[in-house]
PDB file of C-alpha atoms in Angstrom:
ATOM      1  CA  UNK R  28     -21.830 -21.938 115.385  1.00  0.00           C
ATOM      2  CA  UNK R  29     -23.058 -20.859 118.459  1.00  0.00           C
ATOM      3  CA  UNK R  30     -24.564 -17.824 119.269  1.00  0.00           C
ATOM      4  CA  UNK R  31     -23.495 -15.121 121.222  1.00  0.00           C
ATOM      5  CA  UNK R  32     -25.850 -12.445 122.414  1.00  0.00           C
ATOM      6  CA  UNK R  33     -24.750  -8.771 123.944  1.00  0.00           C
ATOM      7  CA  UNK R  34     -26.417  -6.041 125.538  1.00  0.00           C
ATOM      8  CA  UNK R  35     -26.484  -3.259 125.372  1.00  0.00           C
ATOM      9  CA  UNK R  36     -26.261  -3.122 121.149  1.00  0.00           C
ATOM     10  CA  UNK R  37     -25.296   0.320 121.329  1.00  0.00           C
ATOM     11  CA  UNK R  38     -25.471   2.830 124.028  1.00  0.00           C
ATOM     12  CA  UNK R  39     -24.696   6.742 125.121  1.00  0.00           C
ATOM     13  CA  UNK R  40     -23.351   7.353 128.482  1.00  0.00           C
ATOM     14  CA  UNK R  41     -22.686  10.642 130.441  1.00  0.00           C
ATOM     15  CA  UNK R  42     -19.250  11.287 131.848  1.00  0.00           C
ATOM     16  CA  UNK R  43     -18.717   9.875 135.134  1.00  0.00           C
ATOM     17  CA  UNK R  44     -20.886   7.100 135.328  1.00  0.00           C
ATOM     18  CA  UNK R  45     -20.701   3.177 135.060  1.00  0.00           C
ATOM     19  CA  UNK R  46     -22.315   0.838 132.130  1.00  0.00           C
ATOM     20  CA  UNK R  47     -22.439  -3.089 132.478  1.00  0.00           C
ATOM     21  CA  UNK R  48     -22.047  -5.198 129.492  1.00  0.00           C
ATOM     22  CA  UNK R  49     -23.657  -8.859 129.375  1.00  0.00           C
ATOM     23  CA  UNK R  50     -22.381 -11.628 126.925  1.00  0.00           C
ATOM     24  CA  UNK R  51     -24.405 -14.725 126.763  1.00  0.00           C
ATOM     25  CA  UNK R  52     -23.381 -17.850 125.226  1.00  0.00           C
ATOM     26  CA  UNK R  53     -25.991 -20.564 124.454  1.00  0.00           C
ATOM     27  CA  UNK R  54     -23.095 -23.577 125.402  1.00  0.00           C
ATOM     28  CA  UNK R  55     -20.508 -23.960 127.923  1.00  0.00           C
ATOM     29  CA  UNK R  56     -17.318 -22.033 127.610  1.00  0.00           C
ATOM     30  CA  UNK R  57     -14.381 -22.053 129.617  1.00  0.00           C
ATOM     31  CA  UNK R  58     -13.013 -18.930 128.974  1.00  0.00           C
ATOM     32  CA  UNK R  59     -14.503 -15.827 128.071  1.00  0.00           C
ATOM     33  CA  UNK R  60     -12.366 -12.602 126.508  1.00  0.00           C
ATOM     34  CA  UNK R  61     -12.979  -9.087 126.358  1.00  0.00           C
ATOM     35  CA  UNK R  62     -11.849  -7.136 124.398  1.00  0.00           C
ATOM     36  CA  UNK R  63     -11.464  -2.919 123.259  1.00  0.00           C
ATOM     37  CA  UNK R  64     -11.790  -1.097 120.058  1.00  0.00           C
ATOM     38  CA  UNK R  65     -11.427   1.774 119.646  1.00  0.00           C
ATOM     39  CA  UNK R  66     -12.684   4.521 117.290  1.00  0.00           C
ATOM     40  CA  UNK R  67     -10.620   3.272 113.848  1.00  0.00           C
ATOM     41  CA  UNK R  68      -8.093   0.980 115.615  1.00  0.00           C
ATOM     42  CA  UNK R  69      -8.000  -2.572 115.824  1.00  0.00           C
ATOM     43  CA  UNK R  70      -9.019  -5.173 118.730  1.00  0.00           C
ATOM     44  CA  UNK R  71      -7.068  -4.769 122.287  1.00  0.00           C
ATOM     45  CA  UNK R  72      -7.914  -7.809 124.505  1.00  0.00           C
ATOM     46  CA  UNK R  73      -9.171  -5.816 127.919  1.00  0.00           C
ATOM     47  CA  UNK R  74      -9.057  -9.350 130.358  1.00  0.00           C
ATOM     48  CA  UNK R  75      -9.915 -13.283 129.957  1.00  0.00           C
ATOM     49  CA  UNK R  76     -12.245 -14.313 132.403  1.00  0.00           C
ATOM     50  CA  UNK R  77     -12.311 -17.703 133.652  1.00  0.00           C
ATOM     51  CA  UNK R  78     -15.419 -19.174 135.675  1.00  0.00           C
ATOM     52  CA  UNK R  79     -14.700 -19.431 139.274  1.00  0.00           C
ATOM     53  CA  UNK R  80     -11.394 -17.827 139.355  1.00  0.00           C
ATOM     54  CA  UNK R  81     -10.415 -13.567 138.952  1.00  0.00           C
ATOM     55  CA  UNK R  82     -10.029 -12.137 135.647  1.00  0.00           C
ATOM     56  CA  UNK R  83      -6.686 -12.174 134.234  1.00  0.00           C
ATOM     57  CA  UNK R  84      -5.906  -8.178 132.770  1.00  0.00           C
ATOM     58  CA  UNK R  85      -3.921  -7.595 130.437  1.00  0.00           C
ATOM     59  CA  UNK R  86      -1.467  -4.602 130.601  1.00  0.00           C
ATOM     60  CA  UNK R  87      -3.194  -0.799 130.839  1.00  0.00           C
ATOM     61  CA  UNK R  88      -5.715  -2.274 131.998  1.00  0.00           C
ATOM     62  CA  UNK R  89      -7.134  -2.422 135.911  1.00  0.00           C
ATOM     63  CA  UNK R  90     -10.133  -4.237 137.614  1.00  0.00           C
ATOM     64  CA  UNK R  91     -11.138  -1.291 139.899  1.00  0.00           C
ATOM     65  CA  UNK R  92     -11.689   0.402 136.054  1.00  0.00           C
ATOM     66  CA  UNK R  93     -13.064  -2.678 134.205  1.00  0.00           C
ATOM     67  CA  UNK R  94     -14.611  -4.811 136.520  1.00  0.00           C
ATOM     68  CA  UNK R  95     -15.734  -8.395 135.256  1.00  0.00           C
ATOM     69  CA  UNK R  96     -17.951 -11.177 136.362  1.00  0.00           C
ATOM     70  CA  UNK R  97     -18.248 -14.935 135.267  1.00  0.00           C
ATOM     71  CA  UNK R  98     -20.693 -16.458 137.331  1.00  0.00           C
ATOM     72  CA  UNK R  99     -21.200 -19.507 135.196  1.00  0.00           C
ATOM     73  CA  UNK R 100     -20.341 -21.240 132.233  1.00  0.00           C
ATOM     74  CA  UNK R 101     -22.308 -19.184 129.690  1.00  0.00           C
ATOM     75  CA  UNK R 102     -22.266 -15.738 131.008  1.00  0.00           C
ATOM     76  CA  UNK R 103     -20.137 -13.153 131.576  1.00  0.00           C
ATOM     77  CA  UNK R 104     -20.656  -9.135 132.258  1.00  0.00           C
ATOM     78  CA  UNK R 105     -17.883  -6.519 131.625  1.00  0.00           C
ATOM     79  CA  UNK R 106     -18.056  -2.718 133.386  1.00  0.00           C
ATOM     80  CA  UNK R 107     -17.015   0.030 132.503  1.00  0.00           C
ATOM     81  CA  UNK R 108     -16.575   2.363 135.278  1.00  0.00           C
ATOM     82  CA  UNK R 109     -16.401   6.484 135.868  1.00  0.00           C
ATOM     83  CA  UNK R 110     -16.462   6.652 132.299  1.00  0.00           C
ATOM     84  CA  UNK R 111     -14.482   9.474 130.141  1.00  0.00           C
ATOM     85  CA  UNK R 112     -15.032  10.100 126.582  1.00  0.00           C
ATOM     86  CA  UNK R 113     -11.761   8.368 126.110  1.00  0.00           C
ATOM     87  CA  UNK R 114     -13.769   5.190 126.888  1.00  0.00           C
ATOM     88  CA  UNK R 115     -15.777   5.739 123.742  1.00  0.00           C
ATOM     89  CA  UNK R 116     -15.621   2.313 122.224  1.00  0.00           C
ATOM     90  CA  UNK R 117     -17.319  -0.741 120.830  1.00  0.00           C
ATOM     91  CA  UNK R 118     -16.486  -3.437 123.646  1.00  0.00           C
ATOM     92  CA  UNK R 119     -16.402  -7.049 122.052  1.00  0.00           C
ATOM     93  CA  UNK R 120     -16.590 -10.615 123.920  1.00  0.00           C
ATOM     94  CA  UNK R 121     -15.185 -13.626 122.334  1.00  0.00           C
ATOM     95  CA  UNK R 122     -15.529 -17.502 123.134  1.00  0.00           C
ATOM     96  CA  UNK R 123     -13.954 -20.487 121.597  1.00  0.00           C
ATOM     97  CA  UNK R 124     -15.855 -22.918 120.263  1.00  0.00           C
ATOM     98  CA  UNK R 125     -15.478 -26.321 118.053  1.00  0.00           C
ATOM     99  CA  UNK R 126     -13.765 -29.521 118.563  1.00  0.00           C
ATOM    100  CA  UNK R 127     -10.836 -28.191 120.627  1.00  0.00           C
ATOM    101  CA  UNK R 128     -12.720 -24.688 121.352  1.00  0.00           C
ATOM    102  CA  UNK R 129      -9.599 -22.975 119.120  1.00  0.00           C
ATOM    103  CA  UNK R 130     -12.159 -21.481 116.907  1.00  0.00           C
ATOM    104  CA  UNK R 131     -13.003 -17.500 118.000  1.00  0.00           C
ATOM    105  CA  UNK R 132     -16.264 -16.400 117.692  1.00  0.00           C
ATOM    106  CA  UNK R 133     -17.600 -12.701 118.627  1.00  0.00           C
ATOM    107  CA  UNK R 134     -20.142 -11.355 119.969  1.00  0.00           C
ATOM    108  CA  UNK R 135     -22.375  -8.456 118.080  1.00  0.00           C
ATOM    109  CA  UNK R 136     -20.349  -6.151 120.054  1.00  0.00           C
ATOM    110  CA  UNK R 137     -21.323  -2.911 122.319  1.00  0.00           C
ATOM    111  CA  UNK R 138     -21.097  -0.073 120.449  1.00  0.00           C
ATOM    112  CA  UNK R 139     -20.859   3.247 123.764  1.00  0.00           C
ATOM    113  CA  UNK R 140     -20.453   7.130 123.091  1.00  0.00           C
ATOM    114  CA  UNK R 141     -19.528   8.784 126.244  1.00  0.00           C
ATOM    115  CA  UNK R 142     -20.395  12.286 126.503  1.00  0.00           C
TER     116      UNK R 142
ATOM    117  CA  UNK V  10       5.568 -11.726 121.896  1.00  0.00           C
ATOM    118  CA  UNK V  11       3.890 -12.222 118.608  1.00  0.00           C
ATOM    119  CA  UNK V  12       3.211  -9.325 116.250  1.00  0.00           C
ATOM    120  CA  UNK V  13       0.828  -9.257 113.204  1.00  0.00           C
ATOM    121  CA  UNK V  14       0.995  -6.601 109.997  1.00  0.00           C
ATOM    122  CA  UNK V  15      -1.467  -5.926 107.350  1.00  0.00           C
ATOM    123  CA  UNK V  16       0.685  -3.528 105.155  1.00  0.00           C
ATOM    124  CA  UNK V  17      -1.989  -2.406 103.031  1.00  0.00           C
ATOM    125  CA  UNK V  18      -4.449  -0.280 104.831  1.00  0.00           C
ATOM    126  CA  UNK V  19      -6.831   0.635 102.034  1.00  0.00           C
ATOM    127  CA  UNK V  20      -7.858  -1.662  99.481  1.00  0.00           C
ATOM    128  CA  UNK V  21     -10.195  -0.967  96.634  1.00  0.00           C
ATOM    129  CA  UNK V  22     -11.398  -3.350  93.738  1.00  0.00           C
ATOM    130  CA  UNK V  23     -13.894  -3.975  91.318  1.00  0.00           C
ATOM    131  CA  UNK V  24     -17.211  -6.128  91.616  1.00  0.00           C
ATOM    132  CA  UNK V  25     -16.262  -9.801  90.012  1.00  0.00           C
ATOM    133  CA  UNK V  26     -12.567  -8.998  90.829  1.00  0.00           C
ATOM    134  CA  UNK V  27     -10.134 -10.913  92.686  1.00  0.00           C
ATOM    135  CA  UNK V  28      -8.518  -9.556  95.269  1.00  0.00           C
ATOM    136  CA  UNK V  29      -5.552 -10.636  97.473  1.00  0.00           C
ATOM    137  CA  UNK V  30      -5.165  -9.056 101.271  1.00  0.00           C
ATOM    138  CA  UNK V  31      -1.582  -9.510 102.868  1.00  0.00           C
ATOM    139  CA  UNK V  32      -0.684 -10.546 106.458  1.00  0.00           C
ATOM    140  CA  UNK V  33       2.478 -11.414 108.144  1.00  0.00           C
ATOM    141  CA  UNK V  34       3.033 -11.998 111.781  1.00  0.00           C
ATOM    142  CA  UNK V  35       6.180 -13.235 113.946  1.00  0.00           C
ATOM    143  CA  UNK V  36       6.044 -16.444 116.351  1.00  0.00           C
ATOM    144  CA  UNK V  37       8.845 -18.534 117.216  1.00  0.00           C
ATOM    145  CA  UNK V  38       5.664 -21.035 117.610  1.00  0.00           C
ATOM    146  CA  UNK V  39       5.309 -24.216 115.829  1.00  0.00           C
ATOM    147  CA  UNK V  40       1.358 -24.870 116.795  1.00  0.00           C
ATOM    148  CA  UNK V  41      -0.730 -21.772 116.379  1.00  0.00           C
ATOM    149  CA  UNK V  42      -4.068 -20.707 114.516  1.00  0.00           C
ATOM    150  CA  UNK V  43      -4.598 -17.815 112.239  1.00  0.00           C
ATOM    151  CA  UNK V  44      -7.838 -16.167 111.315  1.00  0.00           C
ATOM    152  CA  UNK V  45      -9.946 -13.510 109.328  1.00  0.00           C
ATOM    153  CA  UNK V  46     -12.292 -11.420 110.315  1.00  0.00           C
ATOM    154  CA  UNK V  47     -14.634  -9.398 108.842  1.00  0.00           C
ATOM    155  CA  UNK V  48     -16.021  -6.519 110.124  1.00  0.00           C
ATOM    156  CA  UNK V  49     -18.675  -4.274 108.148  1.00  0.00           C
ATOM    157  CA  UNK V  50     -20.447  -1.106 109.149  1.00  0.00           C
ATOM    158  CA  UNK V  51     -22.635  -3.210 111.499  1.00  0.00           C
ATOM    159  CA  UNK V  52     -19.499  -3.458 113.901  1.00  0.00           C
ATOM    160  CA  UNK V  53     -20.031  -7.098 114.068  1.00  0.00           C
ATOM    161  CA  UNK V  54     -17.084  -9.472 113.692  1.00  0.00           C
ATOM    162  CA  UNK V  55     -17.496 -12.304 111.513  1.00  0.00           C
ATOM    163  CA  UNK V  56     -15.261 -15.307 111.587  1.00  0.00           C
ATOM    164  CA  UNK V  57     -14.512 -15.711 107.376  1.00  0.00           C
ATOM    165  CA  UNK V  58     -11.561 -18.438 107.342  1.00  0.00           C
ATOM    166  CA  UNK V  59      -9.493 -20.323 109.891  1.00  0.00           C
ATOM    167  CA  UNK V  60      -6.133 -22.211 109.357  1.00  0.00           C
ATOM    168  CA  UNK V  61      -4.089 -24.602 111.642  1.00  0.00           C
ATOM    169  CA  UNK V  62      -0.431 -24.178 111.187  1.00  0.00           C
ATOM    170  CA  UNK V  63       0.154 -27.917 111.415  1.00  0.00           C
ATOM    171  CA  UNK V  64      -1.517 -27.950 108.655  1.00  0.00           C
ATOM    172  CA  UNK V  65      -0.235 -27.437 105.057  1.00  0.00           C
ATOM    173  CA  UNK V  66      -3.488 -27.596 103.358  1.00  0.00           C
ATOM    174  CA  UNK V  67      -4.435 -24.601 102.230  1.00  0.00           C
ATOM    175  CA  UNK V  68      -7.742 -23.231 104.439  1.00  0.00           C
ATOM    176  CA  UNK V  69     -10.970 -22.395 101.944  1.00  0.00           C
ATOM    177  CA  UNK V  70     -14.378 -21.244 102.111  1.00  0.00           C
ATOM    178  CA  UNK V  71     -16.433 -20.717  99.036  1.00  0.00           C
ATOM    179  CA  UNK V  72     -15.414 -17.305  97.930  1.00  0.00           C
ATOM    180  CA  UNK V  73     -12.763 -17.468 100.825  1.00  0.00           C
ATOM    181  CA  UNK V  74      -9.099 -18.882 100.046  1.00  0.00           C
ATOM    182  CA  UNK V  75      -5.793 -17.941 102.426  1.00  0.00           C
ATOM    183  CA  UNK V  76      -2.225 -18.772 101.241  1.00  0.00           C
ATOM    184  CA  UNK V  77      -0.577 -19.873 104.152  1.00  0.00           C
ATOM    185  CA  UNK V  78       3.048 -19.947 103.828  1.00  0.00           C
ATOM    186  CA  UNK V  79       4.386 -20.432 107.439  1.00  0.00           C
ATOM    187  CA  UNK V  80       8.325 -20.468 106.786  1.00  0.00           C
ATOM    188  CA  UNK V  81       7.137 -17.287 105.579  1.00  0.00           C
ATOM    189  CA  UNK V  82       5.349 -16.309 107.817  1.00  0.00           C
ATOM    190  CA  UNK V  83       1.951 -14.974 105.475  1.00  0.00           C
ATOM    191  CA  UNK V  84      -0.887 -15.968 105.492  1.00  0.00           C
ATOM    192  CA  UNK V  85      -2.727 -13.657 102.726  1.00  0.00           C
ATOM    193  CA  UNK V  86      -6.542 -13.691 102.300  1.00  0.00           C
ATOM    194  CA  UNK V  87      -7.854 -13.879  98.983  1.00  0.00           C
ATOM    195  CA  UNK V  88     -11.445 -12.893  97.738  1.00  0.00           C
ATOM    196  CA  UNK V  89     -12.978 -14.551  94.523  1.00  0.00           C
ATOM    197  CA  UNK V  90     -15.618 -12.909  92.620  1.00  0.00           C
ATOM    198  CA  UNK V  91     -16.231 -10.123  95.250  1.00  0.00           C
ATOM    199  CA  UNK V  92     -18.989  -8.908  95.443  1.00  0.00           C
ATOM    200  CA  UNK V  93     -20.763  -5.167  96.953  1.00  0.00           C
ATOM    201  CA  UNK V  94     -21.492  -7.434 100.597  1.00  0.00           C
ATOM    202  CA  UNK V  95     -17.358  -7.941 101.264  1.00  0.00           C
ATOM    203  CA  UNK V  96     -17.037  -4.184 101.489  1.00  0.00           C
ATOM    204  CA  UNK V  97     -15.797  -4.264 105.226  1.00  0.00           C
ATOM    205  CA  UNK V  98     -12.781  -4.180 107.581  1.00  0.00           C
ATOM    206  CA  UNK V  99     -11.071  -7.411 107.057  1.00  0.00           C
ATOM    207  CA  UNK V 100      -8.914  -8.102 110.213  1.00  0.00           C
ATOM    208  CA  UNK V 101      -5.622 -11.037 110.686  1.00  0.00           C
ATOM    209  CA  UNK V 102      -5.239 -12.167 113.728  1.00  0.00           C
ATOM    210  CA  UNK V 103      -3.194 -14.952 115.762  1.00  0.00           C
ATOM    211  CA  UNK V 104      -3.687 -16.935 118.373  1.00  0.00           C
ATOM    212  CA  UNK V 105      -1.509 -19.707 120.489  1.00  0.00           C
ATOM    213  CA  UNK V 106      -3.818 -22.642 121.585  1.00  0.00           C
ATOM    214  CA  UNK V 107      -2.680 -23.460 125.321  1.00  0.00           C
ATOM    215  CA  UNK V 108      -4.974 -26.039 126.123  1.00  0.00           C
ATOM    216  CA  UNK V 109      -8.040 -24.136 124.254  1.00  0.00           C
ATOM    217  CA  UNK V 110      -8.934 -20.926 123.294  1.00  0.00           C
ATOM    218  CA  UNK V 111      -6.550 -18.003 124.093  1.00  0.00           C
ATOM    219  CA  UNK V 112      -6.247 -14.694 123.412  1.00  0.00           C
ATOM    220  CA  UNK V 113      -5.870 -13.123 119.996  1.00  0.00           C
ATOM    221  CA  UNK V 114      -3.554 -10.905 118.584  1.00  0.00           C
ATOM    222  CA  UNK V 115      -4.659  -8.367 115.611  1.00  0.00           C
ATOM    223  CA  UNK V 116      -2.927  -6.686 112.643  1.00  0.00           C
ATOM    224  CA  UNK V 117      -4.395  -3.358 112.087  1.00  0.00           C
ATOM    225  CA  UNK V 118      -6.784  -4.089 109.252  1.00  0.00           C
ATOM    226  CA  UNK V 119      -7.174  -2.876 105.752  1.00  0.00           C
ATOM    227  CA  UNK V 120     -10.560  -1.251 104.399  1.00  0.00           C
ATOM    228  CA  UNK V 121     -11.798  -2.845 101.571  1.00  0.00           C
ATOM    229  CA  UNK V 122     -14.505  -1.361  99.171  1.00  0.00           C
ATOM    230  CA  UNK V 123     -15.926  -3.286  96.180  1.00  0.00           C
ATOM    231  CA  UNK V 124     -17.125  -0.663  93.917  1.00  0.00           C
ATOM    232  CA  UNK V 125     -20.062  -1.542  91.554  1.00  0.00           C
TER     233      UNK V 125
END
């Protein structure tokens, strides 16, 4: 499988300011996904980012709060702005991959404690 | 909209045991994809078993076996021989190919500890 590389790994963040996630894939995806969990809860997909077009966000969810670039095929950053501790979170990017790219691999995921 | 359940959200077995972890979900698809994921204290989520729902083959890997019933809608997870290393969220998800990947859609998970 391919690998997919994030950073930060884990990171604390004071209240009010803005952290940048990168995901890096080592082949060419067509669609990146980002998604939310939260302490003890499952996975909530955040967006689906799509190289050379906007993000696509899914419901509760707002660009001006989550901003997200896709500048190529492999790469992809995710923001998360004015943050609260509500925003405490491990923040996961997915690609497919395979024959028909219907297989869903993660990323090692960003683990952030806002305080 | 599709929905996926994992009724049991604590599961505990012995090492060497068999265990069985349930997941239903509601589609009025015909083509979809379901998975498992793993997810141990690293935070990490690791792909463990994939199934096409064209397909009525059973999906396995090694330890790794899912009974897909799709009138049913299941599609349980079972665990041979488990072992201290499985101890982990295990997570069910769903997904409906549109021309590639799309997004996924979770069940809740269920904690499982293999005790030694």
């Amino acid at each position: 499988s391919a690998v997919i590389s994030q950073k930060p790994s884990r990171d604390i963040c004071q209240r009010g300011t803005s952290l940048t996630i990168q995901c890096q894939v080592d082949s060419q995806v067509t669609m990146m996904f980002w998604y939310r969990q939260q302490p003890g809860q499952s996975l909530t997909l955040i967006a689906t980012a799509n190289q050379g077009s906007e993000a696509t966000y899914e419901s509760g969810f707002v660009i001006d709060k989550f901003p997200i670039s896709r500048p190529n095929l492999t790469f992809s950053t995710l923001t998360v702005s004015n943050m609260s501790p509500e925003d405490s979170s491990i923040y996961l990017c997915s690609v497919g991959l395979g024959k028909t790219g219907n297989t869903i691999y993660f990323g090692e995921g960003s683990w952030l404690t806002v305080v | 909209a599709q929905t996926v359940t994992q009724s049991q959200p604590e599961m505990s077995v012995q090492e060497a045991e068999t265990v069985t972890l349930s997941c239903t979900y509601d589609t009025s698809e015909n083509n979809y994809y379901l998975f498992w994921y793993k997810q141990p204290p690293s935070r990490q989520m690791i792909l463990v078993i994939r199934q096409e729902a064209y397909k009525q083959q059973n999906a396995t890997e090694n330890r790794f076996s899912v009974n897909f019933q799709k009138a049913a809608k299941s599609f349980s997870l079972k665990i041979s021989d488990s072992q201290l290393g499985d101890t982990a969220m295990y997570f069910c998800a769903f997904m409906k190919p549109q021309g590639g990947a799309q997004k996924l859609v979770f069940g809740q998970g269920t904690r499982l500890t293999i005790n030694p």
